[in-house]
mmCIF file of C-alpha atoms and ligand atoms in Angstrom:
data_model
loop_
_atom_site.group_PDB
_atom_site.id
_atom_site.type_symbol
_atom_site.label_atom_id
_atom_site.label_comp_id
_atom_site.label_asym_id
_atom_site.label_seq_id
_atom_site.Cartn_x
_atom_site.Cartn_y
_atom_site.Cartn_z
ATOM 1 C CA UNK J 17 16.378 44.543 24.534
ATOM 2 C CA UNK J 18 17.584 43.617 20.970
ATOM 3 C CA UNK J 19 20.875 46.939 22.427
ATOM 4 C CA UNK J 20 21.245 45.310 25.675
ATOM 5 C CA UNK J 21 21.981 41.836 24.748
ATOM 6 C CA UNK J 22 24.490 43.872 22.447
ATOM 7 C CA UNK J 23 25.944 45.053 24.861
ATOM 8 C CA UNK J 24 26.344 42.126 26.159
ATOM 9 C CA UNK J 25 27.740 39.702 23.896
ATOM 10 C CA UNK J 26 29.877 42.237 23.488
ATOM 11 C CA UNK J 27 30.891 41.603 27.463
ATOM 12 C CA UNK J 28 31.226 37.964 26.904
ATOM 13 C CA UNK J 29 33.636 37.989 23.450
ATOM 14 C CA UNK J 30 36.447 40.574 25.122
ATOM 15 C CA UNK J 31 39.571 38.563 25.743
ATOM 16 C CA UNK J 32 41.542 38.020 28.856
ATOM 17 C CA UNK J 33 44.391 39.783 27.404
ATOM 18 C CA UNK J 34 42.518 43.014 26.305
ATOM 19 C CA UNK J 35 41.597 43.268 30.294
ATOM 20 C CA UNK J 36 44.915 43.132 31.099
ATOM 21 C CA UNK J 37 46.250 45.731 28.562
ATOM 22 C CA UNK J 38 43.703 48.477 29.668
ATOM 23 C CA UNK J 39 44.711 47.664 32.963
ATOM 24 C CA UNK J 40 48.472 48.322 32.155
ATOM 25 C CA UNK J 41 47.242 51.489 30.075
ATOM 26 C CA UNK J 42 45.731 53.133 33.602
ATOM 27 C CA UNK J 43 48.475 52.325 35.765
ATOM 28 C CA UNK J 44 50.589 53.253 33.175
ATOM 29 C CA UNK J 45 49.425 57.242 32.975
ATOM 30 C CA UNK J 46 48.767 57.252 36.843
ATOM 31 C CA UNK J 47 52.704 56.533 36.893
ATOM 32 C CA UNK J 48 53.625 58.694 34.210
ATOM 33 C CA UNK J 49 50.949 61.864 35.623
ATOM 34 C CA UNK J 50 52.825 61.148 38.704
ATOM 35 C CA UNK J 51 56.499 61.725 37.476
ATOM 36 C CA UNK J 52 55.062 65.162 35.323
ATOM 37 C CA UNK J 53 53.324 66.439 37.817
ATOM 38 C CA UNK J 54 54.338 66.023 41.063
ATOM 39 C CA UNK J 55 58.396 65.172 41.174
ATOM 40 C CA UNK J 56 58.585 67.232 38.105
ATOM 41 C CA UNK J 57 58.731 70.686 39.340
ATOM 42 C CA UNK J 58 61.595 70.175 39.811
ATOM 43 C CA UNK J 59 63.174 69.186 36.606
ATOM 44 C CA UNK J 60 61.698 72.488 35.753
ATOM 45 C CA UNK J 61 63.089 75.041 37.957
ATOM 46 C CA UNK J 62 66.629 72.681 36.862
ATOM 47 C CA UNK J 63 65.837 74.116 33.336
ATOM 48 C CA UNK J 64 64.668 77.482 33.634
ATOM 49 C CA UNK J 65 67.701 77.766 36.047
ATOM 50 C CA UNK J 66 69.768 76.777 32.577
ATOM 51 C CA UNK J 67 68.769 78.511 30.753
ATOM 52 C CA UNK J 68 69.003 81.605 32.684
ATOM 53 C CA UNK J 69 72.965 80.515 33.147
ATOM 54 C CA UNK J 70 73.219 80.164 29.965
ATOM 55 C CA UNK J 71 72.393 83.386 28.900
ATOM 56 C CA UNK J 72 74.328 84.356 31.786
ATOM 57 C CA UNK J 73 77.891 83.039 30.730
ATOM 58 C CA UNK J 74 76.904 84.112 27.300
ATOM 59 C CA UNK J 75 76.383 87.559 28.241
ATOM 60 C CA UNK J 76 79.475 87.818 30.198
ATOM 61 C CA UNK J 77 81.403 86.061 27.323
ATOM 62 C CA UNK J 78 79.831 89.083 24.887
ATOM 63 C CA UNK J 79 81.105 91.648 27.344
ATOM 64 C CA UNK J 80 77.323 92.733 27.850
ATOM 65 C CA UNK J 81 75.907 93.967 30.962
ATOM 66 C CA UNK J 82 73.442 91.711 32.315
ATOM 67 C CA UNK J 83 69.606 93.700 32.964
ATOM 68 C CA UNK J 84 66.602 92.547 32.561
ATOM 69 C CA UNK J 85 65.793 96.102 30.322
ATOM 70 C CA UNK J 86 68.288 97.372 28.804
ATOM 71 C CA UNK J 87 66.778 100.970 28.369
ATOM 72 C CA UNK J 88 67.018 100.946 32.790
ATOM 73 C CA UNK J 89 70.452 101.623 31.955
ATOM 74 C CA UNK J 90 70.052 104.922 30.282
ATOM 75 C CA UNK J 91 68.403 108.390 32.121
ATOM 76 C CA UNK J 92 65.664 107.220 28.973
ATOM 77 C CA UNK J 93 64.056 104.646 30.580
ATOM 78 C CA UNK J 94 63.459 106.758 34.102
ATOM 79 C CA UNK J 95 62.231 109.644 31.699
ATOM 80 C CA UNK J 96 59.773 107.977 30.659
ATOM 81 C CA UNK J 97 59.193 106.095 33.871
ATOM 82 C CA UNK J 98 55.217 106.404 33.215
ATOM 83 C CA UNK J 99 53.977 102.616 34.452
ATOM 84 C CA UNK J 100 54.593 99.493 31.490
ATOM 85 C CA UNK J 101 51.147 97.590 32.619
ATOM 86 C CA UNK J 102 48.013 99.090 31.989
ATOM 87 C CA UNK J 103 46.256 100.749 34.693
ATOM 88 C CA UNK J 104 42.678 101.756 34.561
ATOM 89 C CA UNK J 105 41.983 105.361 34.171
ATOM 90 C CA UNK J 106 40.752 105.490 37.567
ATOM 91 C CA UNK J 107 44.356 105.267 38.621
ATOM 92 C CA UNK J 108 45.187 108.933 37.707
ATOM 93 C CA UNK J 109 42.880 110.674 40.439
ATOM 94 C CA UNK J 110 41.547 108.068 42.917
ATOM 95 C CA UNK J 111 44.885 106.545 44.028
ATOM 96 C CA UNK J 112 47.158 108.798 46.359
ATOM 97 C CA UNK J 113 49.618 106.542 45.841
ATOM 98 C CA UNK J 114 50.972 106.412 42.032
ATOM 99 C CA UNK J 115 52.006 103.174 39.890
ATOM 100 C CA UNK J 116 55.686 102.138 40.340
ATOM 101 C CA UNK J 117 57.816 103.131 37.439
ATOM 102 C CA UNK J 118 58.668 101.309 34.641
ATOM 103 C CA UNK J 119 62.542 100.816 35.614
ATOM 104 C CA UNK J 120 63.372 98.970 38.931
ATOM 105 C CA UNK J 121 66.424 100.958 40.895
ATOM 106 C CA UNK J 122 68.916 98.808 42.724
ATOM 107 C CA UNK J 123 65.962 96.212 41.207
ATOM 108 C CA UNK J 124 63.514 97.013 43.085
ATOM 109 C CA UNK J 125 59.828 99.071 42.574
ATOM 110 C CA UNK J 126 60.009 102.138 42.801
ATOM 111 C CA UNK J 127 57.239 104.863 42.285
ATOM 112 C CA UNK J 128 56.856 106.678 38.838
ATOM 113 C CA UNK J 129 58.139 110.837 38.853
ATOM 114 C CA UNK J 130 54.952 112.236 38.872
ATOM 115 C CA UNK J 131 56.067 115.440 36.752
ATOM 116 C CA UNK J 132 52.773 116.645 36.070
ATOM 117 C CA UNK J 133 51.546 117.216 40.040
ATOM 118 C CA UNK J 134 54.953 118.835 40.927
ATOM 119 C CA UNK J 135 55.848 115.248 42.567
ATOM 120 C CA UNK J 136 53.001 116.078 45.207
ATOM 121 C CA UNK J 137 50.340 114.056 44.380
ATOM 122 C CA UNK J 138 48.655 114.477 47.072
ATOM 123 C CA UNK J 139 48.715 118.332 47.592
ATOM 124 C CA UNK J 140 48.153 118.365 43.595
ATOM 125 C CA UNK J 141 44.818 115.499 44.234
ATOM 126 C CA UNK J 142 43.932 117.348 46.933
ATOM 127 C CA UNK J 143 43.133 115.161 49.086
ATOM 128 C CA UNK J 144 45.662 117.173 51.568
ATOM 129 C CA UNK J 145 46.251 120.861 51.979
ATOM 130 C CA UNK J 146 50.107 120.331 53.188
ATOM 131 C CA UNK J 147 52.491 121.041 50.692
ATOM 132 C CA UNK J 148 54.888 119.495 52.440
ATOM 133 C CA UNK J 149 52.411 115.902 52.954
ATOM 134 C CA UNK J 150 55.225 112.945 52.219
ATOM 135 C CA UNK J 151 52.199 110.181 51.945
ATOM 136 C CA UNK J 152 53.006 109.068 48.133
ATOM 137 C CA UNK J 153 56.784 108.402 49.370
ATOM 138 C CA UNK J 154 56.023 105.803 52.718
ATOM 139 C CA UNK J 155 55.279 102.502 50.380
ATOM 140 C CA UNK J 156 58.605 103.007 48.598
ATOM 141 C CA UNK J 157 61.339 103.547 51.023
ATOM 142 C CA UNK J 158 64.309 101.423 50.466
ATOM 143 C CA UNK J 159 64.095 100.449 54.142
ATOM 144 C CA UNK J 160 61.302 98.720 53.654
ATOM 145 C CA UNK J 161 62.655 96.215 50.860
ATOM 146 C CA UNK J 162 66.607 95.618 52.895
ATOM 147 C CA UNK J 163 67.391 95.597 55.537
ATOM 148 C CA UNK J 164 69.441 98.526 56.807
ATOM 149 C CA UNK J 165 69.357 98.009 60.237
ATOM 150 C CA UNK J 166 72.013 94.899 60.000
ATOM 151 C CA UNK J 167 75.270 97.204 58.730
ATOM 152 C CA UNK J 168 76.859 98.684 61.891
ATOM 153 C CA UNK J 169 77.140 101.995 61.374
ATOM 154 C CA UNK J 170 73.528 104.067 59.686
ATOM 155 C CA UNK J 171 73.728 107.651 59.367
ATOM 156 C CA UNK J 172 71.224 109.740 58.420
ATOM 157 C CA UNK J 173 72.331 113.057 56.915
ATOM 158 C CA UNK J 174 69.290 115.934 56.630
ATOM 159 C CA UNK J 175 71.180 118.407 54.506
ATOM 160 C CA UNK J 176 68.314 121.913 55.139
ATOM 161 C CA UNK J 177 66.925 120.436 58.399
ATOM 162 C CA UNK J 178 65.081 123.003 59.589
ATOM 163 C CA UNK J 179 62.920 123.369 62.763
ATOM 164 C CA UNK J 180 63.515 119.331 64.641
ATOM 165 C CA UNK J 181 60.031 118.822 63.837
ATOM 166 C CA UNK J 182 59.915 119.470 59.522
ATOM 167 C CA UNK J 183 62.262 116.342 58.806
ATOM 168 C CA UNK J 184 64.636 114.792 60.982
ATOM 169 C CA UNK J 185 61.255 114.136 63.627
ATOM 170 C CA UNK J 186 60.032 112.303 60.761
ATOM 171 C CA UNK J 187 62.861 110.220 59.523
ATOM 172 C CA UNK J 188 63.197 109.271 63.629
ATOM 173 C CA UNK J 189 59.453 108.408 63.515
ATOM 174 C CA UNK J 190 58.800 106.530 59.567
ATOM 175 C CA UNK J 191 61.818 105.162 58.489
ATOM 176 C CA UNK J 192 62.083 101.631 59.841
ATOM 177 C CA UNK J 193 66.369 102.377 60.795
ATOM 178 C CA UNK J 194 67.487 102.893 63.552
ATOM 179 C CA UNK J 195 69.861 105.395 62.568
ATOM 180 C CA UNK J 196 72.677 105.858 65.157
ATOM 181 C CA UNK J 197 73.919 109.067 63.628
ATOM 182 C CA UNK J 198 72.056 111.624 62.042
ATOM 183 C CA UNK J 199 74.197 114.679 60.571
ATOM 184 C CA UNK J 200 71.191 117.634 60.662
ATOM 185 C CA UNK J 201 72.315 120.840 58.111
ATOM 186 C CA UNK J 202 70.600 124.303 59.012
ATOM 187 C CA UNK J 203 72.025 127.223 58.613
ATOM 188 C CA UNK J 204 69.781 129.787 60.457
ATOM 189 C CA UNK J 205 70.632 130.286 63.361
ATOM 190 C CA UNK J 206 68.729 129.353 66.462
ATOM 191 C CA UNK J 207 66.185 127.323 63.673
ATOM 192 C CA UNK J 208 67.450 123.911 64.329
ATOM 193 C CA UNK J 209 66.809 123.007 68.547
ATOM 194 C CA UNK J 210 68.098 119.741 69.321
ATOM 195 C CA UNK J 211 64.899 118.798 71.753
ATOM 196 C CA UNK J 212 65.152 118.526 75.747
ATOM 197 C CA UNK J 213 64.197 114.948 76.640
ATOM 198 C CA UNK J 214 61.640 115.778 78.715
ATOM 199 C CA UNK J 215 60.830 112.423 79.350
ATOM 200 C CA UNK J 216 60.647 108.827 80.763
ATOM 201 C CA UNK J 217 60.216 105.964 78.651
ATOM 202 C CA UNK J 218 60.517 103.438 81.095
ATOM 203 C CA UNK J 219 57.280 105.471 83.058
ATOM 204 C CA UNK J 220 55.292 106.210 80.448
ATOM 205 C CA UNK J 221 53.546 103.097 80.503
ATOM 206 C CA UNK J 222 49.694 102.903 82.064
ATOM 207 C CA UNK J 223 48.364 100.128 83.888
ATOM 208 C CA UNK J 224 44.829 100.361 82.575
ATOM 209 C CA UNK J 225 44.712 97.888 80.160
ATOM 210 C CA UNK J 226 46.881 95.284 81.633
ATOM 211 C CA UNK J 227 46.464 92.746 77.586
ATOM 212 C CA UNK J 228 48.363 95.084 74.964
ATOM 213 C CA UNK J 229 50.666 98.067 75.948
ATOM 214 C CA UNK J 230 49.248 101.459 76.760
ATOM 215 C CA UNK J 231 51.721 104.726 77.050
ATOM 216 C CA UNK J 232 50.624 107.952 79.644
ATOM 217 C CA UNK J 233 51.832 110.649 77.138
ATOM 218 C CA UNK J 234 53.156 110.589 73.388
ATOM 219 C CA UNK J 235 55.805 109.794 73.033
ATOM 220 C CA UNK J 236 58.925 112.360 73.190
ATOM 221 C CA UNK J 237 62.550 112.664 71.671
ATOM 222 C CA UNK J 238 64.237 110.281 74.425
ATOM 223 C CA UNK J 239 67.634 112.132 75.819
ATOM 224 C CA UNK J 240 69.329 107.532 73.903
ATOM 225 C CA UNK J 241 67.873 109.161 70.970
ATOM 226 C CA UNK J 242 69.059 113.052 71.281
ATOM 227 C CA UNK J 243 72.618 111.988 71.892
ATOM 228 C CA UNK J 244 73.007 110.796 68.593
ATOM 229 C CA UNK J 245 72.211 114.044 66.550
ATOM 230 C CA UNK J 246 74.912 116.839 65.984
ATOM 231 C CA UNK J 247 73.973 119.594 64.527
ATOM 232 C CA UNK J 248 75.363 121.854 62.027
ATOM 233 C CA UNK J 249 75.381 125.674 61.247
ATOM 234 C CA UNK J 250 77.230 126.225 57.410
ATOM 235 C CA UNK J 251 75.545 126.497 54.265
ATOM 236 C CA UNK J 252 75.484 122.481 52.254
ATOM 237 C CA UNK J 253 77.040 123.483 49.316
ATOM 238 C CA UNK J 254 79.452 122.160 45.888
ATOM 239 C CA UNK J 255 82.728 123.898 47.523
ATOM 240 C CA UNK J 256 84.711 124.822 50.570
ATOM 241 C CA UNK J 257 83.883 128.239 51.693
ATOM 242 C CA UNK J 258 83.594 130.902 54.726
ATOM 243 C CA UNK J 259 80.312 129.491 54.985
ATOM 244 C CA UNK J 260 80.290 126.579 52.867
ATOM 245 C CA UNK J 261 80.967 123.474 53.348
ATOM 246 C CA UNK J 262 81.924 121.312 50.028
ATOM 247 C CA UNK J 263 79.593 118.122 51.580
ATOM 248 C CA UNK J 264 80.465 115.044 49.095
ATOM 249 C CA UNK J 265 84.259 115.986 50.654
ATOM 250 C CA UNK J 266 82.026 115.811 54.397
ATOM 251 C CA UNK J 267 80.822 112.442 53.367
ATOM 252 C CA UNK J 268 83.557 111.070 51.875
ATOM 253 C CA UNK J 269 86.871 112.384 53.861
ATOM 254 C CA UNK J 270 84.965 113.945 57.718
ATOM 255 C CA UNK J 271 82.543 111.683 58.096
ATOM 256 C CA UNK J 272 84.497 108.250 56.269
ATOM 257 C CA UNK J 273 80.734 107.172 55.011
ATOM 258 C CA UNK J 274 81.885 103.702 52.339
ATOM 259 C CA UNK J 275 79.505 101.187 50.577
ATOM 260 C CA UNK J 276 80.062 99.301 54.083
ATOM 261 C CA UNK J 277 77.643 101.789 55.634
ATOM 262 C CA UNK J 278 73.300 102.608 56.071
ATOM 263 C CA UNK J 279 73.118 106.071 54.290
ATOM 264 C CA UNK J 280 70.815 108.079 53.664
ATOM 265 C CA UNK J 281 70.814 111.899 52.832
ATOM 266 C CA UNK J 282 67.495 114.133 52.807
ATOM 267 C CA UNK J 283 68.610 117.431 50.854
ATOM 268 C CA UNK J 284 66.538 120.337 50.768
ATOM 269 C CA UNK J 285 68.732 123.459 50.199
ATOM 270 C CA UNK J 286 67.200 125.927 48.191
ATOM 271 C CA UNK J 287 68.609 125.523 44.582
ATOM 272 C CA UNK J 288 71.803 124.318 46.169
ATOM 273 C CA UNK J 289 71.551 120.733 45.342
ATOM 274 C CA UNK J 290 71.959 121.133 41.546
ATOM 275 C CA UNK J 291 75.552 121.158 41.465
ATOM 276 C CA UNK J 292 75.815 118.775 43.941
ATOM 277 C CA UNK J 293 73.647 116.383 42.426
ATOM 278 C CA UNK J 294 75.385 117.140 39.025
ATOM 279 C CA UNK J 295 78.651 116.035 40.447
ATOM 280 C CA UNK J 296 77.305 112.267 42.014
ATOM 281 C CA UNK J 297 75.465 111.841 38.253
ATOM 282 C CA UNK J 298 79.097 111.074 37.448
ATOM 283 C CA UNK J 299 80.529 110.272 40.633
ATOM 284 C CA UNK J 300 79.940 106.356 40.896
ATOM 285 C CA UNK J 301 81.682 106.191 44.009
ATOM 286 C CA UNK J 302 78.514 108.404 45.778
ATOM 287 C CA UNK J 303 76.197 106.157 43.720
ATOM 288 C CA UNK J 304 77.397 103.307 45.952
ATOM 289 C CA UNK J 305 77.730 105.386 49.488
ATOM 290 C CA UNK J 306 74.121 106.439 49.324
ATOM 291 C CA UNK J 307 72.004 103.605 50.069
ATOM 292 C CA UNK J 308 69.072 106.277 49.626
ATOM 293 C CA UNK J 309 68.218 110.253 48.848
ATOM 294 C CA UNK J 310 65.795 112.434 49.429
ATOM 295 C CA UNK J 311 65.141 115.878 47.485
ATOM 296 C CA UNK J 312 63.852 118.344 46.571
ATOM 297 C CA UNK J 313 64.937 119.583 43.140
ATOM 298 C CA UNK J 314 64.177 122.929 42.635
ATOM 299 C CA UNK J 315 62.626 125.005 39.162
ATOM 300 C CA UNK J 316 60.808 127.660 37.535
ATOM 301 C CA UNK J 317 57.879 126.657 36.611
ATOM 302 C CA UNK J 318 54.163 128.911 36.880
ATOM 303 C CA UNK J 319 52.174 125.986 39.056
ATOM 304 C CA UNK J 320 55.009 126.899 41.477
ATOM 305 C CA UNK J 321 55.088 130.571 42.499
ATOM 306 C CA UNK J 322 52.834 130.567 45.171
ATOM 307 C CA UNK J 323 56.084 128.680 46.277
ATOM 308 C CA UNK J 324 57.738 131.608 45.222
ATOM 309 C CA UNK J 325 59.559 129.169 43.332
ATOM 310 C CA UNK J 326 59.739 131.821 39.975
ATOM 311 C CA UNK J 327 63.419 132.884 41.638
ATOM 312 C CA UNK J 328 64.906 130.179 40.715
ATOM 313 C CA UNK J 329 66.456 128.960 37.205
ATOM 314 C CA UNK J 330 66.404 125.785 36.027
ATOM 315 C CA UNK J 331 63.537 124.705 34.615
ATOM 316 C CA UNK J 332 61.455 121.444 35.895
ATOM 317 C CA UNK J 333 61.821 119.524 32.427
ATOM 318 C CA UNK J 334 64.831 119.624 33.661
ATOM 319 C CA UNK J 335 64.546 118.303 37.296
ATOM 320 C CA UNK J 336 62.949 115.653 35.608
ATOM 321 C CA UNK J 337 65.988 114.912 33.734
ATOM 322 C CA UNK J 338 68.062 115.471 37.124
ATOM 323 C CA UNK J 339 66.145 113.040 38.913
ATOM 324 C CA UNK J 340 65.954 110.259 35.974
ATOM 325 C CA UNK J 341 69.238 110.902 36.048
ATOM 326 C CA UNK J 342 70.400 109.826 39.735
ATOM 327 C CA UNK J 343 68.488 107.077 39.283
ATOM 328 C CA UNK J 344 69.855 105.646 36.024
ATOM 329 C CA UNK J 345 73.390 105.499 37.308
ATOM 330 C CA UNK J 346 71.561 103.420 40.718
ATOM 331 C CA UNK J 347 70.614 106.076 43.426
ATOM 332 C CA UNK J 348 67.730 105.812 44.854
ATOM 333 C CA UNK J 349 66.449 108.836 44.506
ATOM 334 C CA UNK J 350 62.922 110.148 45.563
ATOM 335 C CA UNK J 351 61.396 114.180 44.872
ATOM 336 C CA UNK J 352 60.586 115.145 48.708
ATOM 337 C CA UNK J 353 57.973 117.967 49.438
HETATM 338 C C1 NAG P 10 84.174 118.556 46.328
HETATM 339 O O1 NAG P 10 84.990 118.050 47.186
HETATM 340 C C2 NAG P 10 84.971 116.559 45.761
HETATM 341 C C3 NAG P 10 85.520 115.276 46.214
HETATM 342 O O2 NAG P 10 86.620 115.754 47.932
HETATM 343 C C4 NAG P 10 86.145 117.409 44.567
HETATM 344 O O3 NAG P 10 85.567 115.958 43.790
HETATM 345 C C5 NAG P 10 85.364 118.384 44.229
HETATM 346 O O4 NAG P 10 86.175 118.865 43.761
HETATM 347 C C6 NAG P 10 84.793 119.106 45.089
HETATM 348 N N1 NAG P 10 84.271 120.537 44.923
HETATM 349 C C7 NAG P 10 84.647 121.734 44.624
HETATM 350 C C8 NAG P 10 84.049 122.349 43.603
HETATM 351 O O5 NAG P 10 86.306 121.371 44.540
#
């Protein structure tokens, strides 16, 4: 009772000015809070933007190259391509798709170079019995990050094409770009055959299910696509000779490829890639021309002797360094299985 009486007397003794003061404080708080948390976002964004702009201007004045991490301009940055962030131990064996590399290429994430698994993760972890498996490269395709269809000329070069289904078919089906030209190089006569279009896309529909598209036969290669394929029976090399073609000269002078074109290159030429890639590492024009490069780098390592790789001379460490050098020079380069 005593307490109740005290409270009542306190209430009675407060002057109206105090009430006005408290109300004023509350209203000010609400107005301030609104200003800071709602319209305040754009102010924060401006501040961040100004800071970035000031930093960029300072770098330009000082003649520095703008880079999130300057080490990524060096071969070393790409050699230590293990992920930067802590990943669970299960990542080492559970995940078919590896972690992204520490350094980006062309501003985009790319897979870390999986040297210990011979760059063939799925095969090494026994997820698949096929050494040619390409699953691990799928999430990292440059064409999923940049729309390569926006350029008028879209060229796919398959250097060491083997049979049609080996890789030209894979790129035609799996790569998110509608190539306007396919240049397939295969030195073994008769191995690569441009398929005969034996099917008509327009009549390959089944009326069974009117709610969805259903085709009658597995879609094969239509003639509009085979018309775009050109076959070359010559060795892909770094020099012009009787049976060899200097592929760098061919791309620049014969095909007249430029940075304006979409250019995707797959290379699997049994060791002949070394002099070509060593040239490309030191040729910034090639780094600009080629949007994405897939290459099987051949090396001598006991773990690959089952595949007759004892005949190659470069070491696996050198192969790793070559891939890292390509990435450091701006090639969006992947090991090809
Ligand atoms: C191959 O072609 C490139 C580009 O034209 C040229 O710079 C290079 O010297 C050629 N290679 C050889 C071994 O001549």
